[in-house]
XYZ file of C-alpha atoms in Angstrom:
649
model
C 153.371 3.402 84.457
C 152.727 5.977 81.708
C 148.966 5.961 82.421
C 149.565 6.581 86.077
C 151.834 9.507 85.262
C 149.164 10.975 82.911
C 146.428 10.845 85.578
C 148.752 12.477 88.070
C 149.384 15.350 85.633
C 145.548 15.905 85.083
C 144.821 16.625 88.742
C 144.418 20.369 89.768
C 146.522 21.684 92.521
C 144.536 22.067 95.764
C 145.054 25.865 95.778
C 143.513 26.362 92.329
C 140.604 24.089 93.154
C 139.855 26.082 96.291
C 139.896 29.363 94.345
C 137.496 27.969 91.736
C 135.120 26.791 94.428
C 135.121 30.213 96.091
C 134.404 31.948 92.752
C 131.445 29.669 92.043
C 130.101 30.166 95.553
C 130.407 33.962 95.238
C 128.545 33.977 91.926
C 125.774 31.815 93.364
C 125.584 34.044 96.453
C 125.311 37.182 94.275
C 122.534 35.593 92.245
C 120.624 34.571 95.352
C 121.075 38.049 96.877
C 119.832 39.697 93.668
C 116.803 37.460 93.531
C 116.069 38.187 97.212
C 116.404 41.940 96.649
C 114.073 41.832 93.645
C 111.497 39.501 95.131
C 111.516 40.671 98.747
C 113.061 44.099 99.267
C 111.839 45.595 95.964
C 108.523 43.814 95.867
C 106.448 46.823 96.837
C 108.132 49.273 94.509
C 108.018 46.940 91.537
C 104.418 46.117 92.330
C 103.644 49.851 92.170
C 105.502 50.171 88.873
C 103.650 47.207 87.464
C 100.400 48.697 88.692
C 101.238 51.971 86.996
C 101.626 50.134 83.743
C 97.948 49.291 83.858
C 96.473 51.950 86.242
C 96.673 55.672 85.581
C 95.658 58.390 88.040
C 93.688 61.015 86.145
C 93.093 64.335 87.946
C 89.530 65.607 88.302
C 89.700 69.379 88.518
C 87.346 71.106 90.923
C 85.161 73.810 89.366
C 85.721 77.269 90.853
C 82.944 78.771 92.886
C 80.533 81.067 91.081
C 80.258 84.771 91.845
C 76.899 86.503 92.411
C 75.764 90.036 93.167
C 74.047 91.026 96.412
C 70.660 89.914 95.073
C 71.827 86.510 93.873
C 72.226 87.405 90.199
C 75.113 85.545 88.627
C 78.162 87.508 87.539
C 80.795 84.826 86.911
C 79.888 81.304 85.782
C 81.754 78.241 84.500
C 81.445 76.399 81.204
C 82.535 72.839 80.259
C 85.841 72.675 78.444
C 88.332 70.040 77.272
C 92.097 70.422 77.534
C 94.938 68.339 76.159
C 97.684 67.025 78.444
C 100.974 65.325 77.579
C 101.922 62.020 79.263
C 105.683 61.812 78.863
C 106.008 58.259 80.206
C 103.722 56.998 77.418
C 106.146 57.784 74.599
C 109.594 56.535 73.694
C 110.405 59.158 71.074
C 108.528 62.401 71.697
C 110.764 64.339 69.295
C 109.586 62.148 66.427
C 105.917 62.629 67.356
C 106.193 66.362 67.913
C 105.556 67.600 64.338
C 102.443 65.440 64.074
C 101.151 66.606 67.469
C 101.804 70.244 66.580
C 99.893 69.926 63.322
C 96.906 68.192 64.895
C 96.624 70.700 67.762
C 97.264 73.748 65.551
C 100.444 74.578 67.401
C 104.069 74.960 66.412
C 106.920 72.684 67.407
C 108.558 75.659 69.106
C 105.478 76.135 71.308
C 105.555 72.505 72.414
C 109.284 72.666 73.106
C 108.765 75.821 75.175
C 106.181 73.977 77.308
C 108.558 71.043 77.795
C 111.331 73.434 78.789
C 109.082 75.170 81.291
C 108.205 71.870 82.966
C 111.655 70.305 82.603
C 111.977 69.733 86.353
C 108.466 68.403 86.877
C 108.191 64.660 87.714
C 107.921 62.570 84.579
C 104.674 60.984 85.723
C 103.003 64.438 85.973
C 100.758 65.265 82.997
C 101.778 68.518 81.342
C 99.127 70.975 80.105
C 99.713 71.123 76.369
C 96.703 73.103 75.140
C 93.655 74.390 76.976
C 90.105 74.640 75.723
C 90.733 72.572 72.607
C 88.294 72.614 69.694
C 86.081 69.669 68.609
C 88.335 68.925 65.620
C 91.368 68.824 67.914
C 89.516 66.403 70.201
C 88.720 64.257 67.161
C 92.402 64.268 66.175
C 93.427 62.959 69.601
C 90.807 60.196 69.553
C 91.694 59.149 66.006
C 95.392 58.840 66.869
C 95.054 57.284 70.313
C 97.147 54.246 69.298
C 99.929 56.138 67.506
C 100.053 59.009 70.017
C 99.290 57.483 73.439
C 101.052 60.422 75.095
C 98.064 62.708 74.387
C 95.303 62.752 76.979
C 92.129 64.826 77.164
C 90.771 66.148 80.429
C 87.341 67.630 81.115
C 87.496 70.953 82.947
C 85.219 73.744 84.089
C 86.545 77.019 82.760
C 85.673 80.595 83.738
C 82.994 82.498 81.834
C 83.202 86.238 82.513
C 80.822 89.016 81.465
C 81.403 90.440 78.007
C 83.034 93.734 77.080
C 85.085 93.926 80.273
C 82.032 94.470 82.490
C 83.218 94.536 86.135
C 86.623 93.257 85.018
C 88.610 95.180 87.641
C 86.396 93.991 90.482
C 86.221 90.359 89.383
C 89.783 89.992 88.131
C 90.753 86.909 86.150
C 92.386 83.494 86.526
C 95.505 82.130 84.910
C 98.073 79.394 85.199
C 100.301 79.715 88.236
C 103.669 81.113 87.178
C 107.169 80.115 88.223
C 107.451 83.330 90.241
C 104.149 82.543 91.969
C 105.393 79.111 93.019
C 108.322 80.738 94.838
C 105.918 82.590 97.142
C 104.708 81.143 100.433
C 101.029 81.501 99.603
C 101.488 79.185 96.593
C 103.406 76.514 98.536
C 100.740 73.861 97.908
C 100.256 74.647 94.224
C 101.784 72.744 91.313
C 102.773 73.838 87.799
C 99.685 73.959 85.624
C 97.303 74.894 88.452
C 94.873 77.719 87.750
C 94.827 80.553 90.285
C 93.243 83.964 90.685
C 95.436 86.682 89.257
C 93.657 89.895 90.234
C 90.485 91.261 91.795
C 88.136 89.026 93.768
C 89.557 85.997 91.953
C 92.911 86.653 93.629
C 91.687 87.934 96.993
C 89.433 84.929 97.583
C 91.289 82.324 95.529
C 91.428 79.832 98.400
C 87.652 79.940 98.844
C 86.868 79.864 95.125
C 89.272 77.186 93.914
C 87.891 74.083 95.657
C 89.769 70.780 96.018
C 90.726 68.592 93.060
C 89.862 64.890 92.954
C 91.168 61.999 90.874
C 90.152 58.865 88.949
C 92.140 55.607 88.918
C 91.555 54.238 85.426
C 92.724 50.939 83.906
C 94.606 51.363 80.652
C 95.848 48.847 78.095
C 99.293 48.656 76.555
C 98.381 51.477 74.170
C 97.352 53.797 76.993
C 93.638 53.526 76.226
C 91.242 53.554 79.164
C 89.437 50.234 79.518
C 88.026 50.449 83.040
C 87.722 52.348 86.309
C 89.194 51.142 89.601
C 88.119 53.990 91.861
C 87.795 57.710 92.218
C 88.036 60.587 94.672
C 85.391 63.194 93.965
C 86.414 66.807 93.515
C 85.029 69.379 95.929
C 83.708 72.434 94.057
C 84.857 75.869 95.138
C 82.690 78.028 97.308
C 80.214 80.444 95.730
C 80.673 84.084 96.725
C 78.063 86.817 97.027
C 79.376 90.321 96.447
C 78.054 93.587 97.827
C 77.735 94.826 94.237
C 74.280 95.809 92.975
C 74.218 94.945 89.279
C 71.692 97.698 88.540
C 74.002 100.357 89.962
C 77.027 98.711 88.369
C 75.363 98.954 84.965
C 74.592 102.628 85.577
C 78.224 103.308 86.532
C 79.580 101.421 83.526
C 77.239 103.283 81.164
C 78.244 106.629 82.643
C 81.948 105.871 82.077
C 81.549 104.525 78.553
C 84.119 106.078 76.224
C 85.927 107.848 79.068
C 88.995 107.243 81.192
C 88.560 107.146 84.934
C 86.611 105.460 87.706
C 83.299 105.478 89.547
C 82.764 103.911 92.953
C 79.478 103.796 94.906
C 79.357 102.743 98.549
C 76.885 102.343 101.394
C 78.400 104.505 104.181
C 76.370 102.677 106.842
C 78.109 99.354 106.184
C 81.061 100.000 103.898
C 79.502 97.740 101.256
C 80.633 98.719 97.758
C 77.557 98.905 95.543
C 79.360 99.624 92.284
C 82.947 99.956 91.106
C 83.876 100.678 87.515
C 87.163 101.598 85.888
C 87.967 102.596 82.324
C 89.559 101.603 80.072
C 88.818 97.992 80.833
C 89.994 94.602 79.584
C 88.442 91.260 78.711
C 89.218 88.703 81.467
C 88.058 85.915 79.147
C 91.239 86.555 77.150
C 93.300 85.678 80.233
C 91.272 82.634 81.265
C 92.781 80.338 78.613
C 96.005 81.163 76.771
C 96.665 84.875 76.441
C 97.524 85.809 72.870
C 100.562 87.948 72.202
C 98.497 90.356 70.108
C 96.002 91.018 72.903
C 98.737 91.375 75.523
C 100.596 93.816 73.298
C 97.425 95.886 72.888
C 97.227 96.105 76.681
C 100.858 97.187 76.967
C 100.518 99.774 74.200
C 97.480 101.466 75.760
C 98.708 104.620 77.547
C 95.642 104.614 79.815
C 96.651 101.312 81.474
C 93.585 99.053 81.120
C 94.747 96.672 83.873
C 94.835 99.487 86.440
C 91.798 99.603 88.721
C 91.571 103.368 88.885
C 89.029 103.242 91.720
C 91.721 102.019 94.129
C 94.998 102.550 92.249
C 94.758 105.928 90.480
C 96.697 108.279 92.751
C 96.001 111.823 91.613
C 95.399 115.216 93.175
C 91.791 115.357 94.484
C 91.334 119.022 93.580
C 88.523 120.905 95.255
C 86.898 117.775 96.693
C 89.603 118.128 99.356
C 87.979 121.377 100.450
C 85.351 119.397 102.383
C 88.165 118.018 104.555
C 89.627 121.504 104.814
C 86.238 122.800 105.947
C 86.081 120.115 108.650
C 89.604 120.911 109.832
C 88.926 124.653 109.889
C 85.695 124.253 111.861
C 87.058 121.703 114.347
C 90.059 123.977 114.983
C 87.703 126.947 115.483
C 89.438 128.841 112.692
C 86.855 128.823 109.901
C 83.800 129.999 111.859
C 84.822 133.649 111.766
C 87.106 133.578 108.753
C 86.029 135.864 105.920
C 87.907 136.907 102.811
C 87.358 139.326 99.980
C 88.096 137.413 96.798
C 89.344 139.612 93.977
C 90.601 136.783 91.815
C 93.283 135.484 94.141
C 95.680 136.453 96.903
C 99.412 136.783 97.550
C 101.207 134.523 100.004
C 104.954 134.510 100.671
C 105.615 136.733 97.686
C 103.689 134.583 95.209
C 100.256 135.302 93.747
C 97.833 132.359 93.899
C 94.963 132.852 91.479
C 91.251 132.214 91.743
C 89.256 132.014 88.510
C 86.475 134.254 89.777
C 85.987 137.476 91.687
C 83.742 135.998 94.348
C 83.679 139.081 96.529
C 82.771 138.488 100.181
C 83.241 134.813 101.125
C 82.680 133.087 104.469
C 82.351 129.498 105.647
C 78.773 129.221 104.391
C 79.400 130.055 100.745
C 83.085 129.088 100.422
C 82.245 125.475 99.606
C 79.384 126.139 97.139
C 81.484 128.822 95.426
C 84.613 126.670 95.813
C 86.565 129.859 96.315
C 90.270 129.152 96.125
C 91.133 132.420 97.865
C 89.190 131.339 100.951
C 90.903 127.962 101.158
C 94.340 129.431 100.470
C 93.794 131.633 103.488
C 92.424 128.777 105.605
C 95.397 126.558 104.700
C 97.808 129.316 105.688
C 96.064 129.632 109.064
C 95.995 125.887 109.770
C 99.455 124.846 108.579
C 100.389 121.654 106.784
C 100.688 119.394 109.825
C 97.202 120.235 111.097
C 95.799 119.688 107.619
C 97.634 116.354 107.395
C 96.310 115.248 110.786
C 92.698 115.762 109.757
C 93.211 114.309 106.285
C 94.876 111.196 107.715
C 92.039 110.827 110.215
C 89.550 110.359 107.374
C 91.861 108.057 105.425
C 93.704 110.291 102.937
C 97.213 108.912 102.532
C 96.201 105.603 104.145
C 94.862 102.424 102.563
C 91.167 101.863 103.212
C 91.581 98.096 103.676
C 89.266 97.152 100.817
C 89.444 93.432 100.026
C 91.170 93.858 96.671
C 94.863 93.341 95.910
C 97.324 96.179 95.341
C 95.309 99.056 96.749
C 97.271 102.329 96.646
C 97.725 104.427 99.780
C 97.920 107.843 98.160
C 99.921 110.675 99.718
C 99.138 113.310 102.316
C 102.171 115.593 102.634
C 103.472 116.911 105.932
C 106.739 118.261 107.281
C 107.780 114.797 108.423
C 106.720 113.222 105.117
C 108.837 115.620 103.046
C 111.889 115.158 105.208
C 111.548 111.368 105.023
C 110.815 111.149 101.288
C 112.653 114.151 99.830
C 115.173 114.838 102.601
C 114.196 118.480 102.583
C 112.220 120.774 104.853
C 108.663 121.875 104.169
C 108.224 125.463 103.006
C 105.194 127.439 104.105
C 104.398 128.419 100.521
C 103.802 124.762 99.644
C 100.907 124.626 102.086
C 98.813 127.032 100.034
C 98.343 124.728 97.029
C 97.591 121.712 99.232
C 94.688 123.702 100.707
C 92.814 123.346 97.387
C 93.790 119.705 96.804
C 96.791 120.399 94.583
C 100.523 120.068 95.109
C 101.951 116.902 96.619
C 98.614 115.478 97.786
C 97.348 112.337 96.017
C 94.231 110.272 96.650
C 92.180 107.492 95.085
C 88.452 107.721 94.294
C 87.651 105.143 96.987
C 89.581 107.137 99.575
C 87.679 110.315 98.740
C 84.333 108.491 98.721
C 84.996 107.060 102.156
C 86.414 110.302 103.571
C 83.529 112.538 102.508
C 80.829 109.981 103.350
C 82.449 109.526 106.766
C 82.243 113.269 107.386
C 78.618 113.320 106.198
C 77.928 110.394 108.569
C 79.021 112.411 111.585
C 82.586 111.118 111.614
C 81.859 107.375 111.335
C 84.020 105.628 108.728
C 83.442 102.017 107.680
C 85.832 99.569 106.028
C 84.964 99.315 102.329
C 84.490 95.715 101.192
C 83.204 93.729 98.228
C 82.228 90.354 99.723
C 79.215 90.249 102.008
C 80.363 89.924 105.630
C 77.708 87.292 106.280
C 79.470 85.065 103.727
C 82.561 84.826 105.923
C 83.130 83.235 109.300
C 84.656 85.280 112.106
C 88.063 83.698 111.447
C 87.816 84.304 107.713
C 86.790 87.919 108.232
C 89.707 88.420 110.592
C 92.066 86.886 108.020
C 90.743 89.240 105.316
C 91.375 92.266 107.526
C 94.912 91.072 108.224
C 95.563 90.419 104.531
C 94.242 93.851 103.523
C 95.243 96.235 106.315
C 94.042 99.806 106.303
C 92.418 102.446 108.435
C 89.358 100.171 108.727
C 86.462 101.003 111.030
C 86.911 104.235 112.965
C 85.122 107.263 114.364
C 86.615 110.748 114.390
C 85.494 113.707 116.521
C 83.014 115.961 114.732
C 80.663 118.258 116.612
C 76.974 118.268 115.590
C 77.173 121.973 114.785
C 80.114 121.531 112.427
C 78.536 118.439 110.905
C 75.447 120.466 110.037
C 77.460 123.323 108.533
C 79.526 121.006 106.319
C 76.598 118.977 105.012
C 74.488 122.069 104.372
C 77.383 123.636 102.490
C 77.690 120.462 100.379
C 73.994 120.833 99.572
C 74.773 124.298 98.301
C 77.180 122.808 95.734
C 74.261 121.209 93.863
C 72.012 124.219 94.560
C 71.383 127.239 92.325
C 74.632 129.033 93.238
C 76.808 125.933 93.359
C 79.376 124.534 90.987
C 77.294 121.406 90.321
C 73.959 123.133 89.772
C 73.544 121.345 86.446
C 73.584 117.976 88.248
C 70.747 118.950 90.594
C 68.093 116.233 90.972
C 64.616 117.543 91.665
C 63.089 115.995 94.759
C 66.335 114.331 95.843
C 68.617 115.575 98.628
C 71.658 115.107 96.407
C 74.748 116.909 97.753
C 78.467 116.770 97.072
C 81.580 118.574 95.957
C 83.103 119.190 92.557
C 86.793 119.362 91.888
C 89.145 119.927 88.993
C 92.790 119.025 89.430
C 95.417 120.350 87.059
C 97.682 117.616 85.726
C 100.306 120.028 84.381
C 101.695 122.878 86.425
C 101.184 126.247 84.814
C 98.536 125.071 82.354
C 97.320 127.915 80.186
C 93.611 128.607 79.846
C 92.256 127.320 76.557
C 94.915 124.605 76.205
C 93.023 121.592 74.806
C 95.931 119.168 74.553
C 94.574 115.991 76.148
C 97.601 115.511 78.376
C 97.145 118.979 79.867
C 93.365 118.844 80.372
C 92.525 118.704 84.101
C 91.000 115.720 85.853
C 87.342 116.178 86.744
C 86.266 115.022 90.216
C 82.977 114.789 92.028
C 81.979 113.126 95.278
C 78.258 113.167 95.988
C 75.731 111.479 98.251
C 72.112 111.294 99.288
C 70.776 112.359 101.699
C 73.120 115.053 102.979
C 73.360 113.698 106.552
C 73.871 109.998 107.325
C 73.754 109.223 103.583
C 72.538 105.912 102.185
C 74.889 106.050 99.213
C 78.019 107.949 98.237
C 79.353 108.133 94.672
C 82.866 109.233 93.746
C 83.766 109.999 90.144
C 87.197 110.567 88.658
C 87.088 111.460 84.971
C 90.675 111.745 83.818
C 91.081 114.761 81.545
C 87.343 115.381 81.913
C 87.835 119.153 82.207
C 85.443 120.527 84.838
C 84.105 118.968 88.008
C 80.490 119.605 86.993
C 81.008 117.105 84.167
C 81.761 114.385 86.704
C 78.839 115.547 88.826
C 76.511 114.645 85.955
C 78.000 111.145 85.852
C 77.468 110.714 89.582
C 73.890 111.924 89.184
C 73.214 109.017 86.806
C 74.209 106.490 89.465
C 72.288 108.339 92.185
C 69.223 108.399 89.917
C 69.429 104.626 89.411
C 69.731 104.119 93.170
C 66.846 106.400 94.139
C 64.522 105.040 91.456
C 65.248 101.486 92.576
C 64.563 102.362 96.217
C 61.315 104.102 95.274
C 60.238 101.150 93.163
C 60.811 98.799 96.092
C 58.750 101.082 98.311
C 55.930 101.215 95.748
C 56.619 104.853 94.923
C 56.041 105.260 91.179
C 57.469 108.799 91.014
C 60.758 108.444 89.165
C 63.692 110.847 89.320
C 64.256 112.726 86.070
C 67.614 111.616 84.757
C 70.419 114.070 84.093
C 71.455 114.026 80.445
C 74.551 111.821 80.122
C 77.845 113.562 79.534
C 79.231 112.023 76.367
C 82.373 113.998 75.725
C 84.379 117.132 76.291
C 82.230 118.938 73.785
C 79.571 119.038 76.469
C 81.832 120.801 78.925
C 81.083 124.463 79.270
C 84.098 126.777 79.179
C 85.056 128.725 82.254
C 83.905 132.296 82.337
C 86.621 134.878 82.144
C 87.697 136.119 85.544
C 86.783 139.672 84.581
C 83.403 138.894 83.033
C 80.268 140.157 84.689
C 78.264 137.258 86.099
C 76.208 136.626 89.187
C 76.695 132.846 88.997
C 79.774 131.862 91.017
C 81.799 128.968 89.693
C 84.373 126.658 91.153
C 87.795 127.701 89.903
C 88.593 124.017 90.043
C 85.235 123.051 88.553
C 84.523 126.220 86.560
C 80.920 125.590 85.614
C 79.322 127.652 82.921
C 77.304 130.760 83.820
C 74.682 129.655 81.309
C 73.769 126.375 79.702
C 74.704 125.759 76.119
C 72.526 124.020 73.596
C 74.660 120.869 73.680
C 74.406 120.419 77.471
């Protein structure tokens, strides 16, 4: 009886037994569901993760296309380089490894932490560029510590090799790592952090063509991250080579002429718009930007008051001085105002109650000697007759105040004032007295050397203006050429009305500038139809004669060409603080000499042009003659060339 009662007490109530059964069933169901999720639903993802534990995708960077001159001579090449990348998924405690990595790569811990902070939002599987162009001893360090530091990976790259001493730096530009600000722009939508892109010049303008398409290698790695085999690869597609319109011989001549000076020289073929040479000073070393820019070098750039990164050929916006008088001559002739205009220059004239000076007493001046003399009094009078809006219309027609459309980034448009312009920009009306200074290329007018080269060569070509460009048109398809023109809008190809009679007068007058009575007589080239126009533009209003403070010394301009009608080459020179326009004329003559001698050599003509002595400094500039001195040699008041040569010229 007692045993029966004991067994009855050991039995579980049916309710508790049912609950226990349900709990066991639920646990078994959860286990089965988990196993099914892992083995079926997550099979692919876990297979990929497992594969990644033994297979690593290593990028193969495409070499950028090389850059050549018009004759196939190489300008920009590539050289083999090794960079170090950081694989974050290969380390469990990067903070502990950081001091050792910093020491081996000759970096600081702060530098590494800054890189990690910059790429904080990048996917963890993405290799981070730790140090570019590492040295052989740094490569040896990585190989020797492959087991302890599996997070370090080396990658072979092709890195840019630019000419030395900043040669052609402003034309070529440079490459650098894409920045965070770049990645926010639409054009960089398909770029990733660490990618190398063109930052200025041709490198930026034609980055898509030059950069190529990266490939990759699927390599087998062991548990220590060491490569032990290759599963497959996708070959990189090298970037496209580009052939520029630049002629290295003329480029060298332009660079030599500008050595030690501040300014720009641009040479162009007016028939095609092909830029044959473009130099700007001071320059910079693009090789410094191609790897990791040092703070010291960047600070030296920032501290330079002459702005080495500025391409003065297309970005220096300054008053063109008396070179603008060629455009004034065209406007006066086309408006039938200048043909019968004569003035008696007694050192200046009064307009609207203000006396506007001319540095010489030129006496009787008409349209035929106004340009060679560069008589300010004549052009003051012509400007007063034409009015600012007529002057602006003709200046705009030849591209002053309008971008040329050259295929380089950040071209400046310059300024051509008008009544509408002043009201829009300054919210004030235009006063007639302001027109007088604009007539000699002073006042509110601003232009770039390329604009003036194109404007004057277009006039000398009978009114036909071509779009300046630096990449040979034959290198681009029709669609690519159209895209370039849309990317770099400007006045482009155009023809302006210019009668044959006026065309002849203007070009003959420009020939007088380099003739015996002209302001650029010292730049005359025997046996060469070398013509042009000098100009000196004051940089400080009210500058006193004899003031030699650099910041008050005028800018020296010259735009010249050969031959005088339908020229084969035009050269524009801006020498900042170069004093007189005849100084710049001598620089232009050096480039013209190189061009003519090369053409004669090709034609089998052994008669070389005698070179003009290079202008090496302001000590070579002859002082302006006093306005009251007796001389029969007229001089440009904006180019004030000496009545007699000095021993040092």
